[in-house]
Coordinates of C-alpha atoms in Angstrom, one line a residue:
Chain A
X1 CA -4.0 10.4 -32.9
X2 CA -7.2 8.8 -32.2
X3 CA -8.9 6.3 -34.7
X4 CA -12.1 7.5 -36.7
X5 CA -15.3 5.6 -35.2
X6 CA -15.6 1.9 -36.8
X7 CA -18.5 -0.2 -37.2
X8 CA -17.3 -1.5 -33.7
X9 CA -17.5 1.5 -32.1
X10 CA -21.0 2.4 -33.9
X11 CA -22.7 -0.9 -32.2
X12 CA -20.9 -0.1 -28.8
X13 CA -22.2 3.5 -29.1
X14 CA -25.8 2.0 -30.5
X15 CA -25.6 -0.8 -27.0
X16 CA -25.0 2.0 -24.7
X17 CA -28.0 3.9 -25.9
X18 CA -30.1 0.7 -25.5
X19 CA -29.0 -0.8 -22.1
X20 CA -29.9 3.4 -21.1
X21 CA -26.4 3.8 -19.9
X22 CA -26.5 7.3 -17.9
X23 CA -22.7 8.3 -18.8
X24 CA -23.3 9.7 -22.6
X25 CA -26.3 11.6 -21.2
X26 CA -25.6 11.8 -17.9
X27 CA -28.0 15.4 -17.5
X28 CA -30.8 13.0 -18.2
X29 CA -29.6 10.0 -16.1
X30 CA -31.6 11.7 -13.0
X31 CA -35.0 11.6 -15.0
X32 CA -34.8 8.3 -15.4
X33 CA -34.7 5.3 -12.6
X34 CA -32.7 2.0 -13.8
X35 CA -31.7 -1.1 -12.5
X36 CA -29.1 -2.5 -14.1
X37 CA -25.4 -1.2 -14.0
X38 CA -24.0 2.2 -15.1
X39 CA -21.5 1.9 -17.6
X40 CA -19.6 4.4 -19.7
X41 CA -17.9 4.4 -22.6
X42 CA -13.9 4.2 -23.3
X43 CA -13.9 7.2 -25.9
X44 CA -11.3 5.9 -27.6
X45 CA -13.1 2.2 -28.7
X46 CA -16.7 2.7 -27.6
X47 CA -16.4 0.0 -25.5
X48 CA -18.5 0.4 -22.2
X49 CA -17.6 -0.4 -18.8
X50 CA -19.5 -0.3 -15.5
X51 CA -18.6 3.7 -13.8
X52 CA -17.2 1.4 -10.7
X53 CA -14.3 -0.8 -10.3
X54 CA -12.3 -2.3 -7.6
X55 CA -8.6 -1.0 -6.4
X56 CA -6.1 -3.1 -4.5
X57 CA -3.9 -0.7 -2.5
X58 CA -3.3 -1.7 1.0
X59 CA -6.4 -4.6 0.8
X60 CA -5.4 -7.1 -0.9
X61 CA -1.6 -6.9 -0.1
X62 CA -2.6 -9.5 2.3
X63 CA 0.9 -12.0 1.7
X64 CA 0.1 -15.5 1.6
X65 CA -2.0 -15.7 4.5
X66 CA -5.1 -18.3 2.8
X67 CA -7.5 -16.5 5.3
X68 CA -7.0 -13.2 4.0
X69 CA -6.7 -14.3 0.5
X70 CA -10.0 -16.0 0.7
X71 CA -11.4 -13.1 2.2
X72 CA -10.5 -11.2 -0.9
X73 CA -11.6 -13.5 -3.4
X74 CA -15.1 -13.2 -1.5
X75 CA -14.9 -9.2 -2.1
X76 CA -14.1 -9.8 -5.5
X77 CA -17.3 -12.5 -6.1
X78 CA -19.4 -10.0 -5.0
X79 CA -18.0 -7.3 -7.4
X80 CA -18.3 -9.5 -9.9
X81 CA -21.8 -10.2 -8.9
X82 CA -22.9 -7.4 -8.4
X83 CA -21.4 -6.2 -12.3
X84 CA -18.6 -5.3 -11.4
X85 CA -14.9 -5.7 -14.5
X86 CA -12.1 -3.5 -13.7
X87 CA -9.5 -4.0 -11.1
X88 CA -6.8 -2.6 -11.1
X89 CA -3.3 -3.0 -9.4
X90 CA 0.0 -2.2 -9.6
X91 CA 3.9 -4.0 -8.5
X92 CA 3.7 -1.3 -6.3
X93 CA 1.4 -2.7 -4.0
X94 CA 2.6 -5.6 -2.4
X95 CA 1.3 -8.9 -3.0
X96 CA -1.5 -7.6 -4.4
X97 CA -1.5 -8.9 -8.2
X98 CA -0.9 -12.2 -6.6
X99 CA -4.0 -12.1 -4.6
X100 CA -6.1 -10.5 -7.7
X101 CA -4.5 -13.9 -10.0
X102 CA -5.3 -16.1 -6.7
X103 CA -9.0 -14.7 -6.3
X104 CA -9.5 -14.6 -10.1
X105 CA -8.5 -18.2 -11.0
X106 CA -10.7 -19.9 -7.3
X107 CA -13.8 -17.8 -9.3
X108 CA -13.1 -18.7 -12.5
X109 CA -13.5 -15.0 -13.6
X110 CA -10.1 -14.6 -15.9
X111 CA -12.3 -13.8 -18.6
X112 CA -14.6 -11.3 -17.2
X113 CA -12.4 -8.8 -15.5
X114 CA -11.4 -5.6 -16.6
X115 CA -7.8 -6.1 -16.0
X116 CA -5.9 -2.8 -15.8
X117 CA -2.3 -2.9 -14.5
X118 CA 0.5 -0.6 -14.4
X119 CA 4.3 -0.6 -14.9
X120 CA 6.6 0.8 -12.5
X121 CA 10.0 0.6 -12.8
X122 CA 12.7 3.5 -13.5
X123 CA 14.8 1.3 -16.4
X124 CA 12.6 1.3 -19.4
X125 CA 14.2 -1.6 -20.4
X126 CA 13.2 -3.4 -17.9
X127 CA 9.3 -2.5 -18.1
X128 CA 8.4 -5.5 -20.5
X129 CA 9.8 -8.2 -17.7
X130 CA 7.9 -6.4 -15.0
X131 CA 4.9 -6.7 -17.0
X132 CA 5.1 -9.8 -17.9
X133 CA 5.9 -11.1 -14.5
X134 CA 2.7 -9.3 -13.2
X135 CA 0.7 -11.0 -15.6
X136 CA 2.0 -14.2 -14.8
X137 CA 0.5 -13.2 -11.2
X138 CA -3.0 -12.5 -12.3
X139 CA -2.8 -15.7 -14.7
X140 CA -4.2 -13.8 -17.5
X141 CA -3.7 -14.2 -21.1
X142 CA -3.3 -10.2 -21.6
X143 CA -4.0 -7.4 -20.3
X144 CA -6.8 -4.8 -20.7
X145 CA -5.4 -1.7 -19.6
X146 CA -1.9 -1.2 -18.6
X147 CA -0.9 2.3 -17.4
X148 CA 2.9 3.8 -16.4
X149 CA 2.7 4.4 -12.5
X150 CA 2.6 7.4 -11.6
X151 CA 4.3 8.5 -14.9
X152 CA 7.5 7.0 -13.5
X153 CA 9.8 7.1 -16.6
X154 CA 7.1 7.5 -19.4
X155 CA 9.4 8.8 -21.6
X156 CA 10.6 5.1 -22.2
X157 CA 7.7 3.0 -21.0
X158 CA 4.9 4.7 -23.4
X159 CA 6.5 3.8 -26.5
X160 CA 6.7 -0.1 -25.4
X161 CA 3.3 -0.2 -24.4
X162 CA 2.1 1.7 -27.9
X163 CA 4.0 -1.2 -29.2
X164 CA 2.7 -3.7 -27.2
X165 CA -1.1 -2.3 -27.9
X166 CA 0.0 -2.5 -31.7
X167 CA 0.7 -6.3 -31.7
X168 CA -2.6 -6.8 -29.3
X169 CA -0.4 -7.4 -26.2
X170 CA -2.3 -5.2 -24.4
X171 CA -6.3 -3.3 -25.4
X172 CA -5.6 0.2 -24.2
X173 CA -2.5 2.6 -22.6
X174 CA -2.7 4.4 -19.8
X175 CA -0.7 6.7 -17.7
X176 CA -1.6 7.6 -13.8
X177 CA -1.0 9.8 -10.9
X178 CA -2.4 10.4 -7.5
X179 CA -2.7 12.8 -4.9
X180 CA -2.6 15.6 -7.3
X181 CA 1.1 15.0 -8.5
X182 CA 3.2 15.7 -11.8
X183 CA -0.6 17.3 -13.4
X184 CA 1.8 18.9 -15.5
X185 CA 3.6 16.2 -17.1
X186 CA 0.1 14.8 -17.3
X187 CA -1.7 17.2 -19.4
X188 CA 1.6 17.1 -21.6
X189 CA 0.9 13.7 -22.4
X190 CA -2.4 13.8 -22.7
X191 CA -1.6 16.4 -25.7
X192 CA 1.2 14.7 -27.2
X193 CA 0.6 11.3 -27.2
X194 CA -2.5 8.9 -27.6
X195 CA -3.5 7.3 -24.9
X196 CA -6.5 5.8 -23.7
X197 CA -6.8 6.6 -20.2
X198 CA -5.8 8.7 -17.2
X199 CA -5.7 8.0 -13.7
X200 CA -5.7 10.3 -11.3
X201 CA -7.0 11.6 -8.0
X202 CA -10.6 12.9 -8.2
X203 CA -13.3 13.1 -5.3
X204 CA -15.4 15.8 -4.0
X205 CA -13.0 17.1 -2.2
X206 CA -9.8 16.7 -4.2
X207 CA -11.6 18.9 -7.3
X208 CA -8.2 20.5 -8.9
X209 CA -8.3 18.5 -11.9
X210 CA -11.8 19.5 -13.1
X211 CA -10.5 22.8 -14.2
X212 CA -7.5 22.0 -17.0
X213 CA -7.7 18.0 -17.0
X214 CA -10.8 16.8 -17.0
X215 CA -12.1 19.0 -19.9
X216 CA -9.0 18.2 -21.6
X217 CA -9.6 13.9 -21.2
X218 CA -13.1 15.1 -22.6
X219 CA -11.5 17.2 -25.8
X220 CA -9.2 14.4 -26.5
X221 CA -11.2 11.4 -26.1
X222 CA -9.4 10.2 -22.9
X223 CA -10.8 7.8 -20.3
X224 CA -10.3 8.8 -16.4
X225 CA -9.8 6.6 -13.7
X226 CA -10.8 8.2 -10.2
X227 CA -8.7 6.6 -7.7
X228 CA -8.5 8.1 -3.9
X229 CA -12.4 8.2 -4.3
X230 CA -12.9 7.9 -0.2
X231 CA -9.4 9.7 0.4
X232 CA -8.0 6.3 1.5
X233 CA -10.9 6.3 3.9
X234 CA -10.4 9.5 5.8
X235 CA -13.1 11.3 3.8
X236 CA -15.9 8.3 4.4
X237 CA -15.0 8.2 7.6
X238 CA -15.1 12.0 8.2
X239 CA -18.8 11.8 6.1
X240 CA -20.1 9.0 8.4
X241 CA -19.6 10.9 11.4
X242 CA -22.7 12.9 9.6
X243 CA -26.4 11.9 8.8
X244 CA -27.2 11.3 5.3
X245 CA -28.8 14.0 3.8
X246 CA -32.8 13.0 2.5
X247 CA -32.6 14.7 -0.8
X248 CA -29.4 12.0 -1.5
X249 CA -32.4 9.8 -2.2
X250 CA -33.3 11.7 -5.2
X251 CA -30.2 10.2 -6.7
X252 CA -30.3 6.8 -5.3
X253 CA -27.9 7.2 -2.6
X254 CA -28.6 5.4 0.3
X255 CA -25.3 5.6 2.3
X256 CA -22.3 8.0 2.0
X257 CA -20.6 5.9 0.0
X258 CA -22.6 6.1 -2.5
X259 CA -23.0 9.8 -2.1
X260 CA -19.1 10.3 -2.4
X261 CA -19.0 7.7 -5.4
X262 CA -22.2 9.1 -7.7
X263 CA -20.5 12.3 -7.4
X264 CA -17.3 11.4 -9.3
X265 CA -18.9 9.3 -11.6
X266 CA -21.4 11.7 -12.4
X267 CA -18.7 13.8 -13.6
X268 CA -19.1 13.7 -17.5
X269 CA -15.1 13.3 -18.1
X270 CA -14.7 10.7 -15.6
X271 CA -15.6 6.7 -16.7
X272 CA -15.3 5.3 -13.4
X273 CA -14.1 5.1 -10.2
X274 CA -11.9 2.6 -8.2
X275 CA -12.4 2.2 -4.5
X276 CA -10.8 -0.4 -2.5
X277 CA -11.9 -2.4 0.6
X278 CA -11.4 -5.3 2.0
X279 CA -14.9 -5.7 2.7
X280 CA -18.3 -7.4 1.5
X281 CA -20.3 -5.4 2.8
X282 CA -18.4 -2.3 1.6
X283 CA -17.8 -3.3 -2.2
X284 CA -21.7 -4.0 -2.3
X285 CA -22.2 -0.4 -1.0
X286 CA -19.9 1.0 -3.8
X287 CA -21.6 -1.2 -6.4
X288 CA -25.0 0.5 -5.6
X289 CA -23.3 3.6 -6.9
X290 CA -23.4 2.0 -10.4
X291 CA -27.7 1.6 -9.7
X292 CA -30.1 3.9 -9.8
X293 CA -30.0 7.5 -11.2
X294 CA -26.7 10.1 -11.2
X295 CA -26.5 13.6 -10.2
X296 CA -26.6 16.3 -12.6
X297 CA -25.2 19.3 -12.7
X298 CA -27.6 21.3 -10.1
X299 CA -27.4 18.1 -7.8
X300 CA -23.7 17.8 -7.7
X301 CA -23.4 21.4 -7.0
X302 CA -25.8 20.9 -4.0
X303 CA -23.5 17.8 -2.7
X304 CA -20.4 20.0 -2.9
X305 CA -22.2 22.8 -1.1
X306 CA -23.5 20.0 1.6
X307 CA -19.6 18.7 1.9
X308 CA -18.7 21.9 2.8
X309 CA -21.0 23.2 4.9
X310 CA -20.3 20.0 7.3
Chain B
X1 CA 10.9 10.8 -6.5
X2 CA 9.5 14.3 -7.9
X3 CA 7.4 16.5 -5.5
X4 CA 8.9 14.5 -3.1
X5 CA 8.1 17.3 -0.3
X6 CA 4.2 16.3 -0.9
X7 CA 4.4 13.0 0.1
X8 CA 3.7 11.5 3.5
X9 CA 4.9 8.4 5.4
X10 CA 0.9 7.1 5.0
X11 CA 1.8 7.1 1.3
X12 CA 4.1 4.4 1.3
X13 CA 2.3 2.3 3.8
X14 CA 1.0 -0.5 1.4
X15 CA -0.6 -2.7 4.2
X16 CA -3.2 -2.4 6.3
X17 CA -2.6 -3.3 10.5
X18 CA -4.8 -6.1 10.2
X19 CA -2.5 -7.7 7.7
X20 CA 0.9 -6.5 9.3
X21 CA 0.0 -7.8 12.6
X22 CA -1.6 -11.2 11.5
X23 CA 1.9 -11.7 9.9
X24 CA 3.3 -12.2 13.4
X25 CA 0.7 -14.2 14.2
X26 CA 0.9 -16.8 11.4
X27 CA 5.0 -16.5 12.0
X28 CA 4.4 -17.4 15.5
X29 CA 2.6 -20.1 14.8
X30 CA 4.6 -21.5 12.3
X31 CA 8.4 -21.6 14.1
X32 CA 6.6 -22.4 18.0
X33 CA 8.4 -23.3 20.1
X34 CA 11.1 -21.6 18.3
X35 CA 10.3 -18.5 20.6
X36 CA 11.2 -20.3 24.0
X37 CA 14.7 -20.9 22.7
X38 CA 15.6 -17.2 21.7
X39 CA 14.1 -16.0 25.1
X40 CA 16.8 -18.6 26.5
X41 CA 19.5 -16.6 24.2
X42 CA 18.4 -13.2 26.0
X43 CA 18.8 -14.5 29.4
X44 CA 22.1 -16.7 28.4
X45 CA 23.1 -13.1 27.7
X46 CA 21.7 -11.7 30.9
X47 CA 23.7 -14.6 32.7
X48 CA 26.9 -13.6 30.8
X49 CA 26.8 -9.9 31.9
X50 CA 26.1 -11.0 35.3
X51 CA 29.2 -13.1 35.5
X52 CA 31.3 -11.9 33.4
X53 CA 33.6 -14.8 32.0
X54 CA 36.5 -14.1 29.8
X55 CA 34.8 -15.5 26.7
X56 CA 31.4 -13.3 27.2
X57 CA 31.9 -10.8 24.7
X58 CA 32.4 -13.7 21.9
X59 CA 29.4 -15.1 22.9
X60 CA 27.0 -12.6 23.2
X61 CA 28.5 -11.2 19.8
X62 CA 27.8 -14.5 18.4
X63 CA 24.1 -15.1 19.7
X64 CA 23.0 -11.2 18.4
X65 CA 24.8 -11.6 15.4
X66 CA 22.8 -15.5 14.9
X67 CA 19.6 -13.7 15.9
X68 CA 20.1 -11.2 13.5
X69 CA 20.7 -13.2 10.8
X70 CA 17.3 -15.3 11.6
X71 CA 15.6 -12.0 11.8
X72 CA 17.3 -11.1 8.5
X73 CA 16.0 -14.2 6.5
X74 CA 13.0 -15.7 8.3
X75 CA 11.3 -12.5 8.9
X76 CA 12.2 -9.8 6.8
X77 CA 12.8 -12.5 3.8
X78 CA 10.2 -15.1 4.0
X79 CA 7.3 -13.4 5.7
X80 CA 7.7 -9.4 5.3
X81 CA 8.7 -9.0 1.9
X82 CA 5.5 -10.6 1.2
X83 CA 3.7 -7.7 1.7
X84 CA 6.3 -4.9 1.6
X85 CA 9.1 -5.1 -1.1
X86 CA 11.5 -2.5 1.4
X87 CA 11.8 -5.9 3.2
X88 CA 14.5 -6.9 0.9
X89 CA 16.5 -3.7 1.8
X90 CA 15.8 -4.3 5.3
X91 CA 17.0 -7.5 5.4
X92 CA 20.1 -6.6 3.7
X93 CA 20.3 -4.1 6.6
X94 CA 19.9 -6.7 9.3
X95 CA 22.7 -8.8 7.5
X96 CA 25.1 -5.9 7.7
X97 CA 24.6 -6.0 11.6
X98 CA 25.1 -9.6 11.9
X99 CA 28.5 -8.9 10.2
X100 CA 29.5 -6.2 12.4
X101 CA 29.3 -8.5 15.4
X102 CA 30.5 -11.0 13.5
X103 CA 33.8 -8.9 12.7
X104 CA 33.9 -6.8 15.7
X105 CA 32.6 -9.0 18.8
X106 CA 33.9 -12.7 17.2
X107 CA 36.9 -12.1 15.0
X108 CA 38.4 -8.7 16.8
X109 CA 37.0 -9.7 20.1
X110 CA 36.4 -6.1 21.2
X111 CA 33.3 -6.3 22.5
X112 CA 34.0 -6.3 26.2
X113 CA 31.3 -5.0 28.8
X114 CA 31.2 -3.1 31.9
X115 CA 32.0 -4.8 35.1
X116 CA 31.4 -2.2 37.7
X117 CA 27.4 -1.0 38.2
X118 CA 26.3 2.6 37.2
X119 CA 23.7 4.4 36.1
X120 CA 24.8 3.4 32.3
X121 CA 25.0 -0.1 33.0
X122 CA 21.8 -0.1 34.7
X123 CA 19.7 1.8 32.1
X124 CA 21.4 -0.5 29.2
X125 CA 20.6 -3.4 30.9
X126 CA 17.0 -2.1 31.6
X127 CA 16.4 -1.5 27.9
X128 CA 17.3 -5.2 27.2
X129 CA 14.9 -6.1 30.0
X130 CA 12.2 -4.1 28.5
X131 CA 13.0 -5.9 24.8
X132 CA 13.3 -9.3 26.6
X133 CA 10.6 -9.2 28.9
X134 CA 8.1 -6.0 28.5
X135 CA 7.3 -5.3 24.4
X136 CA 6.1 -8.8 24.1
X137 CA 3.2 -7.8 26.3
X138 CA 2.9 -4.5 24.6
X139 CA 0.4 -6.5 21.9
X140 CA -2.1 -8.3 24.1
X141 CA -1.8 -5.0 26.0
X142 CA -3.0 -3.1 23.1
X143 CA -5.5 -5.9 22.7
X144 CA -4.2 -7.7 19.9
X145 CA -3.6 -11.2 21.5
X146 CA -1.4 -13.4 22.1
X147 CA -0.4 -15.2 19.3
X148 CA 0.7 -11.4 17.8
X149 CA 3.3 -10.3 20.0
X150 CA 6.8 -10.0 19.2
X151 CA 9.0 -11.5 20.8
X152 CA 12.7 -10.9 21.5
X153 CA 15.0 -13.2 18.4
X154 CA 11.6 -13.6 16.9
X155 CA 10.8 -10.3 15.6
X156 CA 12.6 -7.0 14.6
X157 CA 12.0 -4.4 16.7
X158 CA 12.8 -6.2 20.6
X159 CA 16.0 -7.6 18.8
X160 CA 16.9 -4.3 17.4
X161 CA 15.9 -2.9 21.5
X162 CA 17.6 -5.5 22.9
X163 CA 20.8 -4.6 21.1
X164 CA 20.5 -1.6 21.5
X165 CA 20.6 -2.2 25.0
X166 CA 23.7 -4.3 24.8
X167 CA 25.9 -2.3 23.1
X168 CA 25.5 0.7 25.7
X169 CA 26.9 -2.1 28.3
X170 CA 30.1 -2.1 26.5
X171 CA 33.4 -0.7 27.7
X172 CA 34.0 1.0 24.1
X173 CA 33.1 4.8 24.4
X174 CA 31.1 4.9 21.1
X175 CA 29.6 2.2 18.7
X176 CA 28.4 3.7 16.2
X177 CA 28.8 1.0 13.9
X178 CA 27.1 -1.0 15.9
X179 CA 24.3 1.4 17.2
X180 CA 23.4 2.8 13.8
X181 CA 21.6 0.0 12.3
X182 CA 19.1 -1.0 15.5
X183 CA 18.9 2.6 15.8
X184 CA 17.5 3.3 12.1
X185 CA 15.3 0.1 12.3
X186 CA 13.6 2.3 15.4
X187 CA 12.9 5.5 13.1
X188 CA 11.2 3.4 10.3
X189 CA 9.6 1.0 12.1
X190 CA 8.6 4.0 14.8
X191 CA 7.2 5.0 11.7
X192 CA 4.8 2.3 10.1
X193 CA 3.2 1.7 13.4
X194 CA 3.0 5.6 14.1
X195 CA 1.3 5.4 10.4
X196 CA -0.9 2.6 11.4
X197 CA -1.8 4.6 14.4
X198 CA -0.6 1.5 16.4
X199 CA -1.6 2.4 20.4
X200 CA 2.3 1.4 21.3
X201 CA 4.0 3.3 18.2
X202 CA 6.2 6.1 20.5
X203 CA 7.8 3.0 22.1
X204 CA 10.5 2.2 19.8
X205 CA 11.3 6.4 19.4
X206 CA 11.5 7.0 22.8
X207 CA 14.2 4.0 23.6
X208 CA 15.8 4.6 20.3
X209 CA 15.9 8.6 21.6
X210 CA 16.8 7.3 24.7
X211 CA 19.7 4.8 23.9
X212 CA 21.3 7.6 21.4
X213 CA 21.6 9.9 24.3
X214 CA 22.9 7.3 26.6
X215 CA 25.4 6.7 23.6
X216 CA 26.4 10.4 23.3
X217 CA 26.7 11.1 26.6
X218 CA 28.9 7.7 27.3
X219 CA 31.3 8.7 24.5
X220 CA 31.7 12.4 26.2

């Protein structure tokens, strides 16, 4: 069941409109050129957050190498720089919460990060321990999102984490998938139960979910999560190989990152995406797809039309 | 695991070959010279099939089953696991072999190796030249320097070649016990490099492919 809008939500709504956030309009968000960061709301508080965020998988599993480690907290100062809050993570991915806690306490940036996290264990009774181990790694008070990995005993993990949202453990619920897996189990959720997000597999090529989910987060008030946004690379890679369209300019796109990126977040369901790299240079190209103007609807049908015609 | 038939070996790959090969840097660095004492291991065993004495098969049992054990707890433990949690289920694995020469080659004694030369002996003990002496080049080969390579004692897949290599040498017809745990190491690490799209990723298949039909062909 979700809430009835507060006061809270009616100044979080009222901010968006102000700061000209693109995502509640986002037909208009190509009329008009901003600087500052997209953000979008979380439908179920009001609370906005910028369209991109940072995953881990694969780069920052770097173990306790001090070179690599630093290396990440560098990405992660520029994404914070650069307006960046979520990152997310998961047990599943190596030492990757430990780097996030490493990177987040050498900044000082505990306060300002979106922290969304996942639990991933089969024994639901295990799932608080887990969760409180990983925040132990990120060295954070609580948690902002924390999601069931790919829905990996949700049955017993949801109702702990409504709990744990209940006693302000924990800001919002989340469940996620990848790779277009379990969509079924998914949209059951997302009708039974009242969560706040959904992460899933979205990207211009990966487009299954825009016909049942997508319109369903946006019926019941759901956040999404894009992860896979580059296809674990293959798709930027594959893009690269191609010149830039001119027209991307229209939208403020001045490399195929941000081409790939606007496209998702255009995407009125979707709040943001999360790609990962292990590079400078790379998270400051995804962060310029939080600038400028968005697609709408004519434009994104044009950049799917472009994918495929490559 | 649901939908299990849609996932691929890539999926489960939760490092990048940057970070998997900079381990083996960094674990190089930190047990040097450690490396020139297990390369004196491989050719204390090299000596010991040359000649033969009455004792060699206690040995050599006890060296693998030692260099399985470090393998076990300072690689798979203290370095691996760092950025793959299967470590600890590897390392079990590698424990379990140490045992099995522990029981079999130390305790039964029954690991006694061929005396006279043929074409088994000679392609066994090539395979444990190859693990002793060639994959350590196979990284500055493939350009990755070298502080990265992987050396025999030091690193899984030479010690899981190497022993391959030595069990073939034995009189037994068939160790399976023995074979089956180097020989799986081979199909999942074959696996993560062929993920990584590592230049030198068909090596481990082809000698684990190769050893197993040595094997099969010894015990018929």
């Amino acid at each position: 069941m979700k809430q009835p809008i507060n006061h809270t939500r009616r100044r979080a709504l009222h901010r968006i409109v102000v700061t000209g956030a693109t995502a509640l309009f986002w037909p208009l968000a190509s009329i008009s050129k901003q600087t500052s960061v997209i953000t979008k709301p979380i439908p179920s508080s009001g609370e906005t957050i910028p369209v991109i965020g940072l995953g881990s998988w694969i780069t920052f599993n770097v173990g306790n190498d001090t070179v690599a480690r630093d290396a990440c907290a560098e990405v992660m100062r520029n994404f914070f720089n650069a307006g960046g809050r979520m990152i997310d993570s998961s047990p599943m991915y190596g030492s990757s919460q430990e780097v996030i806690g490493y990177a987040l306490n050498k900044l000082g940036k505990t306060s300002q990060v979106f922290s969304a996290e996942k639990v991933w264990i089969a024994s639901g009774a295990e799932g608080r321990e887990q969760m409180e181990t990983t925040r132990r790694y990120w060295q954070v008070e609580r948690f902002d999102l924390m999601q069931v990995h790919n829905v990996l005993s949700w049955e017993y993990h949801l109702p702990t984490l409504f709990e744990m949202k209940a006693a302000g453990q924990i800001r919002y619920v989340g469940i996620t998938t990848s790779h277009g897996r379990r969509h079924r189990d998914i949209e059951h959720i997302m009708r039974k139960h009242p969560i706040d997000f959904v992460q899933l597999t979205y990207n211009i090529r990966d487009r299954e979910t825009e016909n049942r989910i997508l319109p369903l987060a946006q019926d019941r008030g759901i956040a999404i999560i894009a992860n896979r946004p580059f296809q674990q690379g293959s798709l930027i890679d594959w893009a690269k190989r191609h010149p830039l369209p001119g027209w991307a300019s229209d939208v403020d796109c001045t490399n195929w990152a941000q081409y790939l990126l606007k496209f998702i977040v255009s995407h009125p369901a979707v709040t943001c995406a999360i790609p990962a790299t292990s590079r400078v240079d790379h998270v400051l190209e995804n962060m310029g797809a939080a600038t400028g103007r968005l697609p709408d609807e004519a434009m994104r049908k044009r950049m799917i039309k472009h994918i495929e015609k490559l | 695991m649901s939908e299990w038939w849609t996932y691929r070996p890539s999926d489960f790959l939760l490092f990048s070959p940057q970070t998997y090969y900079r381990l083996f840097e960094l674990y190089n660095t930190q047990i040097w010279p450690l490396q020139i004492l297990t390369l004196a291991c491989g050719v204390t065993i090299l000596v010991l099939i040359r000649y033969n004495p009455p004792w060699q098969g206690r040995v050599i049992a006890a060296i693998l089953a030692t260099i399985w054990l470090w393998v076990a707890w300072a690689y798979h433990l203290q370095r691996y696991a760092s950025i793959n949690w299967a470590a600890n289920y590897f390392a079990i694995g590698f424990a379990i072999e140490a045992a099995l020469l522990i029981w079999i080659g130390i305790i039964k004694d029954h690991l006694v190796f061929l005396a006279a030369k043929s074409t088994l002996k000679n392609t066994g003990l090539g395979i444990f030249l190859f693990a002793l002496f060639i994959q350590p080049l196979l990284g500055a080969v493939a350009g990755r320097g070298w502080l990265q390579s992987e050396i025999f004692g030091v690193a899984p897949d030479p010690t899981a070649v190497a022993t391959l290599g030595i069990i073939l040498l034995t009189t037994k017809k068939f160790y399976g016990l023995l074979l089956l745990i180097p020989f799986l190491w081979c199909a999942i690490s074959g696996t993560i490099l062929f993920t990584m799209d590592s230049p030198d990723a068909l090596v481990l298949p082809i000698v684990a492919i190769l050893a197993l039909f040595l094997a099969l062909r010894k015990a018929n």
